[in-house]
CSV table of C-alpha atoms in Angstrom, one decimal:
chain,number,residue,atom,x,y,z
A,3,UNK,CA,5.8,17.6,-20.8
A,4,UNK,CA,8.4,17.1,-18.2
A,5,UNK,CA,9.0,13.5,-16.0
A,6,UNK,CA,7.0,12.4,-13.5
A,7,UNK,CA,9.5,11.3,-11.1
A,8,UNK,CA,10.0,7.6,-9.9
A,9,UNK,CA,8.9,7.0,-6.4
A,10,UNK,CA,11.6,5.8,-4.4
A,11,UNK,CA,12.1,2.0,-3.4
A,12,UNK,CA,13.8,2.7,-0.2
A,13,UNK,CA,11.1,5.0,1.4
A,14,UNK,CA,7.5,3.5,0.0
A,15,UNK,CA,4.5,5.4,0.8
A,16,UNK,CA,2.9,5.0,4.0
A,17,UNK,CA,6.4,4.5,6.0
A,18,UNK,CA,6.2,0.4,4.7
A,19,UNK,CA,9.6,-0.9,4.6
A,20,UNK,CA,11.2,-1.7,1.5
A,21,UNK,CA,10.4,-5.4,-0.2
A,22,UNK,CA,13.1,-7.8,-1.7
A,23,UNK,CA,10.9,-8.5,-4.3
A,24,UNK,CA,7.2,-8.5,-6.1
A,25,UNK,CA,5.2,-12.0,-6.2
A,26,UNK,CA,2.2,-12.6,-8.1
A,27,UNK,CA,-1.2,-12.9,-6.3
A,28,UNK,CA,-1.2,-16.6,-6.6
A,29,UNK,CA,2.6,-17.1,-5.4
A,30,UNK,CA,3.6,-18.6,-8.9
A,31,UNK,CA,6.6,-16.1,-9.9
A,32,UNK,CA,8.3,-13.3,-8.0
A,33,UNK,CA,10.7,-10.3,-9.8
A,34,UNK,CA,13.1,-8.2,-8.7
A,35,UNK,CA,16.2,-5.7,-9.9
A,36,UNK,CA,19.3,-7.2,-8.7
A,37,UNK,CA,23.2,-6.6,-9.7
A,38,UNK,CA,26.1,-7.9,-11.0
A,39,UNK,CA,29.0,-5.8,-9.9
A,40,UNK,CA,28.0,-2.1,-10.5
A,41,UNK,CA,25.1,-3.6,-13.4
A,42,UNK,CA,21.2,-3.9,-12.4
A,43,UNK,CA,18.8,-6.4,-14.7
A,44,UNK,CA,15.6,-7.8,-13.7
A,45,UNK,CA,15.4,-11.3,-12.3
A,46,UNK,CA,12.4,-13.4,-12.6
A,47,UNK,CA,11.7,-16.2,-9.9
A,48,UNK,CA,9.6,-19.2,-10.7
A,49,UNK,CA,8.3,-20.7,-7.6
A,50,UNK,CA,5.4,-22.9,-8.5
A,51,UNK,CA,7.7,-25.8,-9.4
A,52,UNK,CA,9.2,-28.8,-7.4
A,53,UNK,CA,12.1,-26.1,-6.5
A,54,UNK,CA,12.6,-22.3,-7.3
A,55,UNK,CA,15.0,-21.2,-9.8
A,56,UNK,CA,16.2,-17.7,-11.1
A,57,UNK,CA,16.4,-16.7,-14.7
A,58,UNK,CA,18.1,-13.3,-15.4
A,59,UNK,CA,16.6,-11.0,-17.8
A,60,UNK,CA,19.5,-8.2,-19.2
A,61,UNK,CA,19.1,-6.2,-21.9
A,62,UNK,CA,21.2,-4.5,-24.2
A,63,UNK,CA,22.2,-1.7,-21.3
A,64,UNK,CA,22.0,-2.1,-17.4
A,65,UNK,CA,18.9,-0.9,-16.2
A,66,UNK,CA,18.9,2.2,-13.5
A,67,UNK,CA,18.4,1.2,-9.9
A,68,UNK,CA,14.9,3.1,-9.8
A,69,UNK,CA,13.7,0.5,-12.9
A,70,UNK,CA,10.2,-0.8,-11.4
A,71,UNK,CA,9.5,-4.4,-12.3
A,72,UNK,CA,6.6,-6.5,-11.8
A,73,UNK,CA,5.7,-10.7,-12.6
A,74,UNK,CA,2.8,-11.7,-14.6
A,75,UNK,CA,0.8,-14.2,-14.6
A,76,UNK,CA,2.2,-15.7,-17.7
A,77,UNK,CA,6.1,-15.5,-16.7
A,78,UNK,CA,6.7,-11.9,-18.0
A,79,UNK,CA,8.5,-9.6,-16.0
A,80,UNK,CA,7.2,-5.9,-16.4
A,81,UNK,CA,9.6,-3.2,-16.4
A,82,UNK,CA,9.0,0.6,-16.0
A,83,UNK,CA,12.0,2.9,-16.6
A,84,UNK,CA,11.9,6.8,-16.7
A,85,UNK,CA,13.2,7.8,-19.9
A,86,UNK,CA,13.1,11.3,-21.2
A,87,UNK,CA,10.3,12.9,-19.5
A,88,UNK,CA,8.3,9.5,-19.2
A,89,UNK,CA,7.6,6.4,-18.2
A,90,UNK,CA,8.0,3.3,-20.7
A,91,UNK,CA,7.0,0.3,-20.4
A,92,UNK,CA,7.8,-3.1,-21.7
A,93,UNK,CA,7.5,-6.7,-21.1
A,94,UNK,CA,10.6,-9.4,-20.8
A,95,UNK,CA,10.6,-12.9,-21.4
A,96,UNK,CA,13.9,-15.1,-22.0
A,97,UNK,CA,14.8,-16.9,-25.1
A,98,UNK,CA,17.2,-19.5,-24.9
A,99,UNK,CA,20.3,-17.4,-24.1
A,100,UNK,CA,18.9,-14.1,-24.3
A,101,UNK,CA,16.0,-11.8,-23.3
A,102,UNK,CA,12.9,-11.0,-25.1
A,103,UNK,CA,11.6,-7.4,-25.6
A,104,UNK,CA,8.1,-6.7,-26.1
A,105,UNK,CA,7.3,-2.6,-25.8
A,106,UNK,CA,3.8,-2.2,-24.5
A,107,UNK,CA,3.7,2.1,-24.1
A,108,UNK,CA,4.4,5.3,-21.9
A,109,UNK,CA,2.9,7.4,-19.4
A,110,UNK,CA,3.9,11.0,-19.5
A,111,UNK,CA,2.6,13.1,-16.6
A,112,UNK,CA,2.2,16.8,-16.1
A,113,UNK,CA,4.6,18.4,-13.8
A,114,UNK,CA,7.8,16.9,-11.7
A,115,UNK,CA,5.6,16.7,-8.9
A,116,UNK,CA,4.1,13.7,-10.2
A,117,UNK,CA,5.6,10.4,-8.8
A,118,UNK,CA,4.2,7.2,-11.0
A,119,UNK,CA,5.1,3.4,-9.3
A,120,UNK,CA,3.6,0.2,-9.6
A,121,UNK,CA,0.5,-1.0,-8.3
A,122,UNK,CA,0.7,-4.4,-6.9
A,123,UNK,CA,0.1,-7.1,-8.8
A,124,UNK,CA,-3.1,-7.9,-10.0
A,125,UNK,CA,-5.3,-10.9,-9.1
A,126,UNK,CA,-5.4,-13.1,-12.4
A,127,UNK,CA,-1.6,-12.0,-13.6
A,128,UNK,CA,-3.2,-11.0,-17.0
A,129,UNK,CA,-4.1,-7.2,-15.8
A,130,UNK,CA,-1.3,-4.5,-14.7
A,131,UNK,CA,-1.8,-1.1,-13.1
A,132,UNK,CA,0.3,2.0,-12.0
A,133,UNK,CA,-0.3,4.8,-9.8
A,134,UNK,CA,0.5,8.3,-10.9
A,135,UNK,CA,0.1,10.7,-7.9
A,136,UNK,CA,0.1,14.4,-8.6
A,137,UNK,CA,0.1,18.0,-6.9
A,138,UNK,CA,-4.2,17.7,-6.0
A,139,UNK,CA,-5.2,14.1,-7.9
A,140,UNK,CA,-4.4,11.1,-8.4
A,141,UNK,CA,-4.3,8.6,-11.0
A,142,UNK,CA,-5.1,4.7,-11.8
A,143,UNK,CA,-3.1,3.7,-15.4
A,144,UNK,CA,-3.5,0.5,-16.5
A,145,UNK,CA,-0.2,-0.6,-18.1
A,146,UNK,CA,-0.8,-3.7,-19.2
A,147,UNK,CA,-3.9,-5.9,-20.5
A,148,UNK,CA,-5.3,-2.5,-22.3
A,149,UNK,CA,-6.2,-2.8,-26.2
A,150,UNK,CA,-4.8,0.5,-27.4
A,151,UNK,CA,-1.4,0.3,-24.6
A,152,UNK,CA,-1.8,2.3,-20.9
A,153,UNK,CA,-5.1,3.7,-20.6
A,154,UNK,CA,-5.9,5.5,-17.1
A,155,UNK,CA,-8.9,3.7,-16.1
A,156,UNK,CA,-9.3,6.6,-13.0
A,157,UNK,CA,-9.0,9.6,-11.9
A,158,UNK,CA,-9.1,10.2,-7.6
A,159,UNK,CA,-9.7,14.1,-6.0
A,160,UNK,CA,-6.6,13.6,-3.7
A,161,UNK,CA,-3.0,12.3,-2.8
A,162,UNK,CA,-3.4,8.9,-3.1
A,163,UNK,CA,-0.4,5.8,-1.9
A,164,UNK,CA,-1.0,2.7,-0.6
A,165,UNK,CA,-2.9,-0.1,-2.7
A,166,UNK,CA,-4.6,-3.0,-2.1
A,167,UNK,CA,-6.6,-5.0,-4.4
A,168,UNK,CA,-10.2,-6.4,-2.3
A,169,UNK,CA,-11.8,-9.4,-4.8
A,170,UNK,CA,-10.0,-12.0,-7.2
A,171,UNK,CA,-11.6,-10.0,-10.3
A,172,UNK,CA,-8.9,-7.4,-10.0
A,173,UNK,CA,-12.0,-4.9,-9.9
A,174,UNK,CA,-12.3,-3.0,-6.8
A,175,UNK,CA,-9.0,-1.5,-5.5
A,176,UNK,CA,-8.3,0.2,-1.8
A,177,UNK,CA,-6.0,3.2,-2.2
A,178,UNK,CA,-5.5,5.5,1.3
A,179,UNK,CA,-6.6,8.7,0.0
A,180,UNK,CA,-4.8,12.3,2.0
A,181,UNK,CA,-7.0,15.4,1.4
A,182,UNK,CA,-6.3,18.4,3.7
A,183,UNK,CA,-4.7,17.0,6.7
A,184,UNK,CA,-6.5,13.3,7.0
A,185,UNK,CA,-5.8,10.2,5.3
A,186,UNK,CA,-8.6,7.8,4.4
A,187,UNK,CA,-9.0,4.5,2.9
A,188,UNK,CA,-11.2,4.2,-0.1
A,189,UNK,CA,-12.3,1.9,-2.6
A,190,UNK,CA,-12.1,2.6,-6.8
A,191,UNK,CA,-13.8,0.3,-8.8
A,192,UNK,CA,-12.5,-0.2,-12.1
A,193,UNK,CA,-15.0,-1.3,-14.0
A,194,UNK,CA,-17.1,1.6,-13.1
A,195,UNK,CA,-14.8,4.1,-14.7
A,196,UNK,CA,-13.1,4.6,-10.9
A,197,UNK,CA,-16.3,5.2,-8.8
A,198,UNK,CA,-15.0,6.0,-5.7
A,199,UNK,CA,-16.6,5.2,-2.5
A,200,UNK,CA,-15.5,5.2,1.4
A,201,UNK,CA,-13.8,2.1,3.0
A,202,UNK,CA,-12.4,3.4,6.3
A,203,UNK,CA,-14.1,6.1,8.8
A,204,UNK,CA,-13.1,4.8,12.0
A,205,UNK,CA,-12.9,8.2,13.2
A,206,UNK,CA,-13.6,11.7,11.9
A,207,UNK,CA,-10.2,13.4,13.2
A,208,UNK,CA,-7.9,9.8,12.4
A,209,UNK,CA,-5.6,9.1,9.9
A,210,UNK,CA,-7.0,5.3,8.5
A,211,UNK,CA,-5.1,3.4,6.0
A,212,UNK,CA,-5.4,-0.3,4.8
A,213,UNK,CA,-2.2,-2.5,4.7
A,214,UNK,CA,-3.6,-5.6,3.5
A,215,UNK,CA,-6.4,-7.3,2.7
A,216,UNK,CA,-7.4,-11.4,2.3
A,217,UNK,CA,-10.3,-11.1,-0.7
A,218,UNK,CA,-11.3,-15.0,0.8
A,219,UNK,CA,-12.3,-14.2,4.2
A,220,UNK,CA,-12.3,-10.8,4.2
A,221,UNK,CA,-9.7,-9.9,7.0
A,222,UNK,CA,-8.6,-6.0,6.5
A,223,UNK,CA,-5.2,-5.1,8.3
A,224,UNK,CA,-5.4,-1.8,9.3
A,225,UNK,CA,-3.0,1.4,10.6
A,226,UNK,CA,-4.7,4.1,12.1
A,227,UNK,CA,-4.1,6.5,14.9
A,228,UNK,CA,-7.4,6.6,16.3
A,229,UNK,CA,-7.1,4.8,19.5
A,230,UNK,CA,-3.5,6.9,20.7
A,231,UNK,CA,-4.3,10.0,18.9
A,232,UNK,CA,-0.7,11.1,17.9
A,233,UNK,CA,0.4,7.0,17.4
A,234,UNK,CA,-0.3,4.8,14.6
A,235,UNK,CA,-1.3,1.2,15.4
A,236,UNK,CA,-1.8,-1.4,13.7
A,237,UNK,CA,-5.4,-3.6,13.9
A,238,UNK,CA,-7.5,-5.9,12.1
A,239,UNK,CA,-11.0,-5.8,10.9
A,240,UNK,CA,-13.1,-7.9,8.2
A,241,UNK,CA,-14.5,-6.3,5.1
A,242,UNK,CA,-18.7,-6.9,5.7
A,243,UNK,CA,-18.9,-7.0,9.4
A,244,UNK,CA,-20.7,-4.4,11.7
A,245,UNK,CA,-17.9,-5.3,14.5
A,246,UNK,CA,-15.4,-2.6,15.0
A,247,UNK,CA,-12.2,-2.6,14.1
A,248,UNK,CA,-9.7,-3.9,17.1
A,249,UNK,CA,-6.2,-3.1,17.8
A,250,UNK,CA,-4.3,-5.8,20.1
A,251,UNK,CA,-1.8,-4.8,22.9
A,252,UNK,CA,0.4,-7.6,21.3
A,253,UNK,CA,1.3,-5.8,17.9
A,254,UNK,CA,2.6,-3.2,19.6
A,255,UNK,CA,6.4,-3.8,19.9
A,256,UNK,CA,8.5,-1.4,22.1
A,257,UNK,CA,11.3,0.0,19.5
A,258,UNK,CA,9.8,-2.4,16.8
A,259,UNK,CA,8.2,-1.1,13.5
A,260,UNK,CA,5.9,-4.1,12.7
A,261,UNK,CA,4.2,-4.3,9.1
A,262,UNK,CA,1.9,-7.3,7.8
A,263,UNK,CA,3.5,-9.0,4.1
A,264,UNK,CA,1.1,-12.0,3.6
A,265,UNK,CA,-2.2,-13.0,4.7
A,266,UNK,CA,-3.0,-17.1,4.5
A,267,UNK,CA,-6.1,-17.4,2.2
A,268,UNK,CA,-8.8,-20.1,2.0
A,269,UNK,CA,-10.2,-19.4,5.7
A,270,UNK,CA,-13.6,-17.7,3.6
A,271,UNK,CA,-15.9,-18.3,6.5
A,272,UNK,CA,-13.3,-17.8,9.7
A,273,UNK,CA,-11.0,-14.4,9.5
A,274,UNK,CA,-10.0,-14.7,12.7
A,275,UNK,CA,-8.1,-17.9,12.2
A,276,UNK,CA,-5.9,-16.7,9.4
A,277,UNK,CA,-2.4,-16.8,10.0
A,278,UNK,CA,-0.9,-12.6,9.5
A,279,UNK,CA,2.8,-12.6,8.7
A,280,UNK,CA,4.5,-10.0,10.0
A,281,UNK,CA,7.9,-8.0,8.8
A,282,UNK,CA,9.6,-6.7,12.0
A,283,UNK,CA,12.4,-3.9,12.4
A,284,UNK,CA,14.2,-3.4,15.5
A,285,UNK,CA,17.8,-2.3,16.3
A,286,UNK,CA,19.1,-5.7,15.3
A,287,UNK,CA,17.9,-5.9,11.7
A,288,UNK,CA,14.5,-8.0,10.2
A,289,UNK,CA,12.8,-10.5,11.7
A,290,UNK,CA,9.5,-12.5,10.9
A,291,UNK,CA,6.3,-12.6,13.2
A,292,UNK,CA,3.3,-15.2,13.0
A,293,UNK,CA,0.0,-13.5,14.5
A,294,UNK,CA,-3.7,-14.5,14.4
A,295,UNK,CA,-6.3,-12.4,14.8
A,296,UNK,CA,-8.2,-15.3,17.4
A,297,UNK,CA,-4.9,-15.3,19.3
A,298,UNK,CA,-3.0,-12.9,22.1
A,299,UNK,CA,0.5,-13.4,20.9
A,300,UNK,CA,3.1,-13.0,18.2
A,301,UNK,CA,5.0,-15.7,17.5
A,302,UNK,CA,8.9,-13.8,17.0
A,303,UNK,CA,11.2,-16.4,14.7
A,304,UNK,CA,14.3,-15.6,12.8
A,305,UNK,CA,14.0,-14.7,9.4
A,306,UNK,CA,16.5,-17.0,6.6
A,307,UNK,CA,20.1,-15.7,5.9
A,308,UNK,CA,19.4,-13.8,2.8
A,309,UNK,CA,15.4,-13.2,3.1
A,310,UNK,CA,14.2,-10.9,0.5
A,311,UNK,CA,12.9,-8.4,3.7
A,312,UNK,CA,8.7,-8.3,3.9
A,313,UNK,CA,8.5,-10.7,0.8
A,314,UNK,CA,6.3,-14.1,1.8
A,315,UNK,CA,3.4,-15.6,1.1
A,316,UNK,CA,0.9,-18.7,2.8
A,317,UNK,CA,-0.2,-21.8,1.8
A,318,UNK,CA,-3.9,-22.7,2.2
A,319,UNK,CA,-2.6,-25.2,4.9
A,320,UNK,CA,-0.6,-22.5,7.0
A,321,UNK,CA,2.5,-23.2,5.5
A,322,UNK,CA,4.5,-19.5,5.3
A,323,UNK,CA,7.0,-19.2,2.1
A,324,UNK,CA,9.9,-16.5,2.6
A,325,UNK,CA,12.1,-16.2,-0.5
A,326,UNK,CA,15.7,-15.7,0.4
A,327,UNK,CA,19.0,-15.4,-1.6
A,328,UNK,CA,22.7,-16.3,-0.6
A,329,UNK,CA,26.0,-16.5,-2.4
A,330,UNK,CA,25.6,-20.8,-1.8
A,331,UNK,CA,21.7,-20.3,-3.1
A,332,UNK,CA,20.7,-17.8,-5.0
A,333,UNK,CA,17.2,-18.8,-5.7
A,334,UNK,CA,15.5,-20.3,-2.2
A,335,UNK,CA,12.1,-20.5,-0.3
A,336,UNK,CA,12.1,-21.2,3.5
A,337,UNK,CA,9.0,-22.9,4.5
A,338,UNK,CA,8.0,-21.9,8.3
A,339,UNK,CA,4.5,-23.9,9.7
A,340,UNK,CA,3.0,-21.5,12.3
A,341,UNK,CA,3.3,-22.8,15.9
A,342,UNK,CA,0.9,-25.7,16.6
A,343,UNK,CA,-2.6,-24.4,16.7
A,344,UNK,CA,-1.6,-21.0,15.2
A,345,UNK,CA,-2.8,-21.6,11.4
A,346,UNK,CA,-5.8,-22.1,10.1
A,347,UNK,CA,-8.0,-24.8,11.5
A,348,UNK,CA,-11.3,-25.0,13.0
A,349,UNK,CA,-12.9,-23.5,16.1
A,350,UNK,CA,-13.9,-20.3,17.1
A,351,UNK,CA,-12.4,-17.0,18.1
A,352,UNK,CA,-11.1,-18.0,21.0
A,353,UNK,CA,-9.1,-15.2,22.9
A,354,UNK,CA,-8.3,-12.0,21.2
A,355,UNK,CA,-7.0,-11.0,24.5
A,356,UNK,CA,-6.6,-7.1,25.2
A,357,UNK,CA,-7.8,-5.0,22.6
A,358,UNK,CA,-9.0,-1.3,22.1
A,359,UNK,CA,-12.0,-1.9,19.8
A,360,UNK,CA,-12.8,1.4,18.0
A,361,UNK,CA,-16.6,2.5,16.9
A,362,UNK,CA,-18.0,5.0,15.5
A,363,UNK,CA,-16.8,3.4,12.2
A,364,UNK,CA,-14.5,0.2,10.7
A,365,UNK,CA,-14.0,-2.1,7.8
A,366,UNK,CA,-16.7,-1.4,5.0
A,367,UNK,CA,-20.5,-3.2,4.6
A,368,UNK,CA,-20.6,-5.5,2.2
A,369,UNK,CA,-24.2,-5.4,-0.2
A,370,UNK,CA,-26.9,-7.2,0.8
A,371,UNK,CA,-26.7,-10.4,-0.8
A,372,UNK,CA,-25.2,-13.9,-0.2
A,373,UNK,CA,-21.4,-13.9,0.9
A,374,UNK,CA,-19.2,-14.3,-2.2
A,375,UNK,CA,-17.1,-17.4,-2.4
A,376,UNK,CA,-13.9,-17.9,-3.5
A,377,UNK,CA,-13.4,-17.8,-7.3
A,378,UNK,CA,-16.6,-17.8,-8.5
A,379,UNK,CA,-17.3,-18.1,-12.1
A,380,UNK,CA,-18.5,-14.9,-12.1
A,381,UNK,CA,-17.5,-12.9,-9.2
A,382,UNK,CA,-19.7,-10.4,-8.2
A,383,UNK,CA,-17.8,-7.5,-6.4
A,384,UNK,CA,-18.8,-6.1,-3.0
A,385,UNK,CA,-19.8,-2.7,-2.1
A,386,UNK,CA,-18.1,-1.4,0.8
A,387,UNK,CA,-19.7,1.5,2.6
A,388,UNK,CA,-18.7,3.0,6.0
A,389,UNK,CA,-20.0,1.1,9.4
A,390,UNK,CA,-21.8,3.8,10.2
A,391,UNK,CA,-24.2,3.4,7.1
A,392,UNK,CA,-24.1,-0.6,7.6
A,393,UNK,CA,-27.6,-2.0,8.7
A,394,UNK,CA,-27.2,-3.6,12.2
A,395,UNK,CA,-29.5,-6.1,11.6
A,396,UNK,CA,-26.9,-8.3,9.9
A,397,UNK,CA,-24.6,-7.7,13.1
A,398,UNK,CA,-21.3,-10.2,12.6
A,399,UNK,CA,-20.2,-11.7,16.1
A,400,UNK,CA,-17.7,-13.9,16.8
């Protein structure tokens, strides 16, 4: 079998722009492939601690600059490097002065048209997951947490990019799905051999894809074209509601490309009060936006010397953590508090101020059923279905 060829980090799928570096879903470590001179080894970040630190991971040869790595749970670094006609991967870990190998497998795929990357990182940290995306399917491998090595776990009709994980089981995934000429946001659930079911119809002829997704309250950030046909846009729904999804004046930024990196968690009952991070690109380089969803501005602030671009994540309190590296610190976190009544917090929706709510479908239905609650002992996942299926009985309102 030939390679399936690696999917480039400077142009991601779904125009996202690149990110410094992969954190795991509960902040603890981050990874990334950095240099020394003309030599690329992963780098693992703790950040859990009183203070961050770095510790390199080299092996025996300098890894290529496509090498995909990913943190675990645990304080692994995954690595996945093409190597004649696959894709093998392999688990590091220091010890003492060196670095610790542990092979886990490979993924071969059919033709060259096949581009393989990493999923992100998997509620849990035990679980890890690729995407292979071929000529007329796609593909769900999980890499690592298998018995027998990667196992593909689905198999999706479709060109599929994007992913988003919806619950903290690490079941039910959200992939933006392109058959013919339309893009569409649906759901796999894993642990029903990849049953595949709708997530985002907002419109029939608009392109819908999910960005990111807050598995506490529920809040769905959205890019779609179907308010300016012809113009993607960025709104917000929540996952459960019969509301439709909204898309406020003030994300749009003349000459801007603006794409949300970290949701603050915790808000399980109030969506609209959760503090959005935002990555901006203008003329003059990155910057960071605070937004929430209750609220008619972006907040524009300065992003640290050295941030690791759209990397970031919140604390339950509204605290936003942007890694950053320099030559004088190689291994920091900025902390940035939203502006004063901007995170979290009680109180109702206040404002939205103008928005071009779309119907005719949004975010998914969840099941009938009690709302789920953070970290259950045994989460039960929901069942998104498209709004137009959802009964309005349970109607959401603000």
């Amino acid at each position: 079998m030939t390679a399936c060829a690696i999917e480039p980090e400077a142009a991601p799928e779904g125009g996202a722009p690149e990110s410094g570096c992969t954190i795991t879903a509960d902040g603890a470590y981050g990874a990334r492939l950095t240099r020394d001179g003309d030599s690329w080894y992963p780098e693992r970040w703790t950040l859990d601690g009183p203070e961050p630190y770095a510790v390199s991971l080299p092996v025996n040869q300098p890894e290529e600059p496509g090498t995909q790595v990913q943190p675990m749970g645990d304080g692994r670094v995954l690595v996945c490097r093409p190597v004649a006609g696959r894709h093998v991967f392999c688990l590091l870990y220091p010890t003492g002065p060196g670095t610790g190998e542990v092979m886990i497998g490979a993924v071969e795929c059919p033709d060259d048209d096949t581009r393989l990357r990493l999923l992100p990182p998997a509620p849990g940290g035990e679980n890890a997951y690729a995407l292979a995306v071929g000529r007329h399917s796609s593909a769900v491998w999980q890499v690592v947490g298998g018995a027998f090595g990667p196992e593909r776990v689905a198999e999706i009709p479709g060109r599929c990019s994007g992913g988003v994980w919806l619950d903290r089981a690490g079941r039910m995934l959200a992939l933006d799905r392109e058959i013919g000429d339309r893009t569409k946001a649906v759901v796999v659930d894993l642990e029903r051999a990849g049953e595949i079911s709708p997530l985002l119809q907002i419109a029939d002829d608009s392109d819908d894809r999910l960005l990111l997704a807050d598995p506490d309250s529920g809040l769905l950030l959205i890019r779609s074209d179907a308010p300016s046909p012809g113009e993607e846009r960025l709104g917000w729904g929540v996952l459960g509601s019969t509301l439709p999804v909204r898309f406020p004046e003030c994300l749009r930024l003349a000459d801007c490309a603006v794409t949300p990196f970290a949701i603050q968690p915790g808000q399980v009952l109030t969506p609209e009060n959760c503090g959005v991070a935002l990555r901006i690109d203008g003329p003059v380089g990155s910057w960071v936006g605070l937004w929430r969803p209750d609220r008619r501005q972006v907040h524009q602030l300065a992003a640290p010397a050295g941030w690791l671009a759209g990397t970031g994540w919140w604390t339950q309190d509204g605290v936003l953590q942007l890694p950053y590296a320099t030559a004088e610190v190689p291994c920091g976190v900025a902390r940035m508090a939203a502006p004063s009544g901007e995170a979290g917090g009680s109180g109702g929706a206040g404002d939205a101020g103008p928005e071009d709510p779309v119907g005719g479908g949004a975010a998914g239905q969840a099941a009938p059923g009690e709302p789920s609650q953070p970290d259950p002992p045994e989460p039960v996942a929901a069942r998104p279905v498209p709004l137009q299926q959802a009964p309005l009985g349970r109607l959401v309102t603000n």
